[in-house]
Amino acid sequence: MLPARVFAVAPLALLILALSGCSSLGCTDTTPERGEAGARVRVVDTDGQPLGVTAAVVDWRLEAHPQVPSEGDRIHFHFRFDGADEYSDPAVDTCAVDKERVALGCQTVYSSQAFGPADDPLTGDDWLAVEHPEQVAEVLLIPNDQSYNGRTCDVDIKDGGGMHPPEPPSRGDQL
């Protein structure tokens, strides 16, 4: 027979375990909605708050990549990050879309990739490979910062959870 003290202390011990993160009851993952895509966007964190950074597609064109011209045309685009500093490295998803704003190909670009010529060090360029480059009508950015995606509850029940950026867009997504 257990003494009454054991029954009195047991709920307290369970509460301490739960508060210390040793319980799966407190781990939750939260993912915000994807923001509105545009050629110029204000980058937002996982809570939807502006980071003070603006990302923009400066220009884009169809052309063969100089290192693999035999693979045909790709989307060569220039982008710019205003407001990013050397300590932050915000990232946004970039997508080539058709006239209905359906994604034909996407990838993530980071502000640290912007290392343009000395007269414009905030501008960078990259390439998007899409199956039908002739269908590209526009190159858009999605404002959600993709630079940090912490551990999920599935991966780490004790230290995981919290806000995560939306899933990256993929071919066929309507933007």
PDB file of C-alpha atoms in Angstrom:
ATOM      1  CA  MET A   1       0.000   0.000   0.000  1.00  0.00           C
ATOM      2  CA  LEU A   2       1.378   3.416  -0.992  1.00  0.00           C
ATOM      3  CA  PRO A   3       1.446   6.228   1.541  1.00  0.00           C
ATOM      4  CA  ALA A   4      -0.782   9.244   0.969  1.00  0.00           C
ATOM      5  CA  ARG A   5       2.299  11.426   0.417  1.00  0.00           C
ATOM      6  CA  VAL A   6       3.113   9.569  -2.839  1.00  0.00           C
ATOM      7  CA  PHE A   7      -0.351  10.301  -4.185  1.00  0.00           C
ATOM      8  CA  ALA A   8      -0.027  13.949  -3.155  1.00  0.00           C
ATOM      9  CA  VAL A   9       3.398  14.405  -4.799  1.00  0.00           C
ATOM     10  CA  ALA A  10       2.668  12.520  -8.060  1.00  0.00           C
ATOM     11  CA  PRO A  11       0.616  15.314  -9.730  1.00  0.00           C
ATOM     12  CA  LEU A  12       3.328  17.831  -8.856  1.00  0.00           C
ATOM     13  CA  ALA A  13       6.011  15.622 -10.423  1.00  0.00           C
ATOM     14  CA  LEU A  14       3.956  15.253 -13.619  1.00  0.00           C
ATOM     15  CA  LEU A  15       3.503  19.026 -13.810  1.00  0.00           C
ATOM     16  CA  ILE A  16       7.263  19.583 -13.454  1.00  0.00           C
ATOM     17  CA  LEU A  17       7.967  17.064 -16.218  1.00  0.00           C
ATOM     18  CA  ALA A  18       5.442  18.724 -18.520  1.00  0.00           C
ATOM     19  CA  LEU A  19       6.831  22.209 -17.898  1.00  0.00           C
ATOM     20  CA  SER A  20      10.413  21.057 -18.420  1.00  0.00           C
ATOM     21  CA  GLY A  21       9.639  19.917 -21.957  1.00  0.00           C
ATOM     22  CA  CYS A  22       9.752  16.214 -21.198  1.00  0.00           C
ATOM     23  CA  SER A  23       6.171  15.812 -22.300  1.00  0.00           C
ATOM     24  CA  SER A  24       4.847  15.790 -25.848  1.00  0.00           C
ATOM     25  CA  LEU A  25       1.770  17.733 -24.721  1.00  0.00           C
ATOM     26  CA  GLY A  26       3.521  21.091 -25.135  1.00  0.00           C
ATOM     27  CA  CYS A  27       5.074  20.660 -28.581  1.00  0.00           C
ATOM     28  CA  THR A  28       3.176  22.285 -31.436  1.00  0.00           C
ATOM     29  CA  ASP A  29       4.215  23.269 -34.938  1.00  0.00           C
ATOM     30  CA  THR A  30       2.602  26.312 -36.505  1.00  0.00           C
ATOM     31  CA  THR A  31       2.839  27.305 -40.158  1.00  0.00           C
ATOM     32  CA  PRO A  32       1.499  30.639 -41.445  1.00  0.00           C
ATOM     33  CA  GLU A  33      -0.259  31.101 -44.747  1.00  0.00           C
ATOM     34  CA  ARG A  34       1.937  31.898 -47.734  1.00  0.00           C
ATOM     35  CA  GLY A  35       2.036  35.630 -48.435  1.00  0.00           C
ATOM     36  CA  GLU A  36       0.963  37.310 -51.663  1.00  0.00           C
ATOM     37  CA  ALA A  37       3.591  36.902 -54.382  1.00  0.00           C
ATOM     38  CA  GLY A  38       4.812  39.945 -56.267  1.00  0.00           C
ATOM     39  CA  ALA A  39       7.705  41.362 -58.226  1.00  0.00           C
ATOM     40  CA  ARG A  40       8.486  43.502 -55.153  1.00  0.00           C
ATOM     41  CA  VAL A  41       7.659  42.299 -51.623  1.00  0.00           C
ATOM     42  CA  ARG A  42       8.234  43.295 -48.017  1.00  0.00           C
ATOM     43  CA  VAL A  43       9.874  40.289 -46.373  1.00  0.00           C
ATOM     44  CA  VAL A  44       7.977  39.070 -43.296  1.00  0.00           C
ATOM     45  CA  ASP A  45       8.944  36.722 -40.475  1.00  0.00           C
ATOM     46  CA  THR A  46       6.989  33.622 -39.453  1.00  0.00           C
ATOM     47  CA  ASP A  47       4.603  35.803 -37.416  1.00  0.00           C
ATOM     48  CA  GLY A  48       3.862  37.949 -40.483  1.00  0.00           C
ATOM     49  CA  GLN A  49       5.777  40.926 -39.108  1.00  0.00           C
ATOM     50  CA  PRO A  50       7.880  42.955 -41.571  1.00  0.00           C
ATOM     51  CA  LEU A  51      11.642  42.480 -41.216  1.00  0.00           C
ATOM     52  CA  GLY A  52      12.428  45.912 -42.637  1.00  0.00           C
ATOM     53  CA  VAL A  53      13.704  44.255 -45.821  1.00  0.00           C
ATOM     54  CA  THR A  54      12.320  44.619 -49.312  1.00  0.00           C
ATOM     55  CA  ALA A  55      13.097  42.076 -52.025  1.00  0.00           C
ATOM     56  CA  ALA A  56      12.514  42.809 -55.694  1.00  0.00           C
ATOM     57  CA  VAL A  57      12.983  41.207 -59.088  1.00  0.00           C
ATOM     58  CA  VAL A  58      14.959  43.827 -60.985  1.00  0.00           C
ATOM     59  CA  ASP A  59      14.678  42.131 -64.381  1.00  0.00           C
ATOM     60  CA  TRP A  60      14.586  38.728 -66.049  1.00  0.00           C
ATOM     61  CA  ARG A  61      15.047  37.229 -69.495  1.00  0.00           C
ATOM     62  CA  LEU A  62      15.214  33.922 -71.315  1.00  0.00           C
ATOM     63  CA  GLU A  63      18.692  32.871 -72.324  1.00  0.00           C
ATOM     64  CA  ALA A  64      21.013  29.904 -72.374  1.00  0.00           C
ATOM     65  CA  HIS A  65      23.119  29.452 -69.255  1.00  0.00           C
ATOM     66  CA  PRO A  66      26.751  30.098 -70.272  1.00  0.00           C
ATOM     67  CA  GLN A  67      28.015  26.955 -68.512  1.00  0.00           C
ATOM     68  CA  VAL A  68      25.405  24.614 -70.032  1.00  0.00           C
ATOM     69  CA  PRO A  69      24.166  26.206 -73.263  1.00  0.00           C
ATOM     70  CA  SER A  70      23.168  22.818 -74.667  1.00  0.00           C
ATOM     71  CA  GLU A  71      20.371  22.585 -72.078  1.00  0.00           C
ATOM     72  CA  GLY A  72      18.438  25.396 -73.760  1.00  0.00           C
ATOM     73  CA  ASP A  73      16.928  28.550 -72.380  1.00  0.00           C
ATOM     74  CA  ARG A  74      16.593  29.237 -68.686  1.00  0.00           C
ATOM     75  CA  ILE A  75      15.233  32.163 -66.761  1.00  0.00           C
ATOM     76  CA  HIS A  76      18.077  34.531 -65.856  1.00  0.00           C
ATOM     77  CA  PHE A  77      16.856  36.985 -63.233  1.00  0.00           C
ATOM     78  CA  HIS A  78      18.358  39.783 -61.180  1.00  0.00           C
ATOM     79  CA  PHE A  79      17.103  40.499 -57.682  1.00  0.00           C
ATOM     80  CA  ARG A  80      17.730  43.080 -55.015  1.00  0.00           C
ATOM     81  CA  PHE A  81      17.424  43.087 -51.220  1.00  0.00           C
ATOM     82  CA  ASP A  82      17.041  46.516 -49.592  1.00  0.00           C
ATOM     83  CA  GLY A  83      17.370  46.771 -45.809  1.00  0.00           C
ATOM     84  CA  ALA A  84      19.231  43.496 -45.209  1.00  0.00           C
ATOM     85  CA  ASP A  85      22.385  43.808 -43.174  1.00  0.00           C
ATOM     86  CA  GLU A  86      25.481  41.672 -42.775  1.00  0.00           C
ATOM     87  CA  TYR A  87      24.060  39.927 -39.682  1.00  0.00           C
ATOM     88  CA  SER A  88      20.756  38.853 -41.185  1.00  0.00           C
ATOM     89  CA  ASP A  89      20.361  36.750 -44.273  1.00  0.00           C
ATOM     90  CA  PRO A  90      16.679  36.787 -45.184  1.00  0.00           C
ATOM     91  CA  ALA A  91      15.570  34.500 -47.971  1.00  0.00           C
ATOM     92  CA  VAL A  92      12.525  34.428 -50.218  1.00  0.00           C
ATOM     93  CA  ASP A  93      11.197  31.933 -52.695  1.00  0.00           C
ATOM     94  CA  THR A  94      11.407  33.009 -56.319  1.00  0.00           C
ATOM     95  CA  CYS A  95       9.105  31.511 -58.940  1.00  0.00           C
ATOM     96  CA  ALA A  96       8.741  31.759 -62.681  1.00  0.00           C
ATOM     97  CA  VAL A  97       5.015  31.804 -63.408  1.00  0.00           C
ATOM     98  CA  ASP A  98       2.793  31.646 -66.481  1.00  0.00           C
ATOM     99  CA  LYS A  99       0.094  34.187 -67.351  1.00  0.00           C
ATOM    100  CA  GLU A 100      -2.306  32.594 -64.814  1.00  0.00           C
ATOM    101  CA  ARG A 101       0.378  32.853 -62.092  1.00  0.00           C
ATOM    102  CA  VAL A 102       0.892  29.098 -61.951  1.00  0.00           C
ATOM    103  CA  ALA A 103       4.418  28.260 -60.789  1.00  0.00           C
ATOM    104  CA  LEU A 104       6.585  26.699 -63.496  1.00  0.00           C
ATOM    105  CA  GLY A 105       9.701  26.492 -61.313  1.00  0.00           C
ATOM    106  CA  CYS A 106      10.818  27.895 -57.959  1.00  0.00           C
ATOM    107  CA  GLN A 107      13.890  28.226 -55.778  1.00  0.00           C
ATOM    108  CA  THR A 108      15.009  30.141 -52.712  1.00  0.00           C
ATOM    109  CA  VAL A 109      17.340  33.144 -52.947  1.00  0.00           C
ATOM    110  CA  TYR A 110      19.189  34.681 -49.995  1.00  0.00           C
ATOM    111  CA  SER A 111      20.173  38.300 -49.499  1.00  0.00           C
ATOM    112  CA  SER A 112      23.785  37.142 -49.149  1.00  0.00           C
ATOM    113  CA  GLN A 113      23.645  36.078 -52.814  1.00  0.00           C
ATOM    114  CA  ALA A 114      23.321  39.730 -53.771  1.00  0.00           C
ATOM    115  CA  PHE A 115      26.913  40.682 -54.453  1.00  0.00           C
ATOM    116  CA  GLY A 116      26.525  42.767 -57.589  1.00  0.00           C
ATOM    117  CA  PRO A 117      29.017  45.155 -59.083  1.00  0.00           C
ATOM    118  CA  ALA A 118      30.528  47.791 -56.827  1.00  0.00           C
ATOM    119  CA  ASP A 119      27.994  50.406 -57.962  1.00  0.00           C
ATOM    120  CA  ASP A 120      25.094  48.176 -56.780  1.00  0.00           C
ATOM    121  CA  PRO A 121      26.253  45.639 -54.169  1.00  0.00           C
ATOM    122  CA  LEU A 122      22.654  44.822 -53.127  1.00  0.00           C
ATOM    123  CA  THR A 123      21.824  43.179 -56.463  1.00  0.00           C
ATOM    124  CA  GLY A 124      22.476  39.578 -57.419  1.00  0.00           C
ATOM    125  CA  ASP A 125      21.436  37.187 -60.144  1.00  0.00           C
ATOM    126  CA  ASP A 126      20.451  33.552 -60.458  1.00  0.00           C
ATOM    127  CA  TRP A 127      18.958  31.092 -62.900  1.00  0.00           C
ATOM    128  CA  LEU A 128      15.702  29.147 -62.896  1.00  0.00           C
ATOM    129  CA  ALA A 129      15.339  26.039 -65.026  1.00  0.00           C
ATOM    130  CA  VAL A 130      11.755  25.367 -66.100  1.00  0.00           C
ATOM    131  CA  GLU A 131      10.308  22.728 -68.380  1.00  0.00           C
ATOM    132  CA  HIS A 132       8.665  25.214 -70.784  1.00  0.00           C
ATOM    133  CA  PRO A 133      10.546  28.529 -70.542  1.00  0.00           C
ATOM    134  CA  GLU A 134       8.484  30.020 -73.376  1.00  0.00           C
ATOM    135  CA  GLN A 135       5.433  29.972 -71.061  1.00  0.00           C
ATOM    136  CA  VAL A 136       7.043  32.247 -68.446  1.00  0.00           C
ATOM    137  CA  ALA A 137       5.146  35.512 -68.132  1.00  0.00           C
ATOM    138  CA  GLU A 138       6.674  36.841 -64.914  1.00  0.00           C
ATOM    139  CA  VAL A 139       9.142  36.125 -62.106  1.00  0.00           C
ATOM    140  CA  LEU A 140       7.650  36.616 -58.634  1.00  0.00           C
ATOM    141  CA  LEU A 141       8.898  36.620 -55.061  1.00  0.00           C
ATOM    142  CA  ILE A 142       7.012  35.270 -52.056  1.00  0.00           C
ATOM    143  CA  PRO A 143       7.427  37.494 -48.973  1.00  0.00           C
ATOM    144  CA  ASN A 144       7.755  34.802 -46.282  1.00  0.00           C
ATOM    145  CA  ASP A 145      11.297  34.612 -44.899  1.00  0.00           C
ATOM    146  CA  GLN A 146      12.664  31.122 -45.570  1.00  0.00           C
ATOM    147  CA  SER A 147      16.046  31.648 -43.914  1.00  0.00           C
ATOM    148  CA  TYR A 148      15.300  29.754 -40.723  1.00  0.00           C
ATOM    149  CA  ASN A 149      13.128  26.703 -40.246  1.00  0.00           C
ATOM    150  CA  GLY A 150      13.671  25.249 -36.789  1.00  0.00           C
ATOM    151  CA  ARG A 151      13.179  21.678 -35.701  1.00  0.00           C
ATOM    152  CA  THR A 152       9.690  20.265 -35.847  1.00  0.00           C
ATOM    153  CA  CYS A 153       7.916  18.286 -33.141  1.00  0.00           C
ATOM    154  CA  ASP A 154       8.262  15.166 -35.300  1.00  0.00           C
ATOM    155  CA  VAL A 155      12.042  15.574 -35.375  1.00  0.00           C
ATOM    156  CA  ASP A 156      12.636  16.789 -31.812  1.00  0.00           C
ATOM    157  CA  ILE A 157       9.739  16.504 -29.386  1.00  0.00           C
ATOM    158  CA  LYS A 158      11.620  18.298 -26.604  1.00  0.00           C
ATOM    159  CA  ASP A 159      13.158  21.261 -28.448  1.00  0.00           C
ATOM    160  CA  GLY A 160      11.028  21.305 -31.607  1.00  0.00           C
ATOM    161  CA  GLY A 161       7.880  23.181 -32.360  1.00  0.00           C
ATOM    162  CA  GLY A 162       7.048  26.813 -32.811  1.00  0.00           C
ATOM    163  CA  MET A 163       6.542  28.876 -35.935  1.00  0.00           C
ATOM    164  CA  HIS A 164       7.856  27.609 -39.254  1.00  0.00           C
ATOM    165  CA  PRO A 165       7.750  29.306 -42.659  1.00  0.00           C
ATOM    166  CA  PRO A 166       5.159  28.044 -45.142  1.00  0.00           C
ATOM    167  CA  GLU A 167       6.079  25.119 -47.372  1.00  0.00           C
ATOM    168  CA  PRO A 168       8.094  26.297 -50.373  1.00  0.00           C
ATOM    169  CA  PRO A 169       6.010  26.569 -53.530  1.00  0.00           C
ATOM    170  CA  SER A 170       6.395  23.931 -56.170  1.00  0.00           C
ATOM    171  CA  ARG A 171       5.568  23.547 -59.831  1.00  0.00           C
ATOM    172  CA  GLY A 172       1.827  23.804 -60.369  1.00  0.00           C
ATOM    173  CA  ASP A 173       1.046  25.949 -57.309  1.00  0.00           C
ATOM    174  CA  GLN A 174      -1.214  28.924 -57.951  1.00  0.00           C
ATOM    175  CA  LEU A 175       0.455  32.130 -56.779  1.00  0.00           C
TER     176      LEU A 175
END
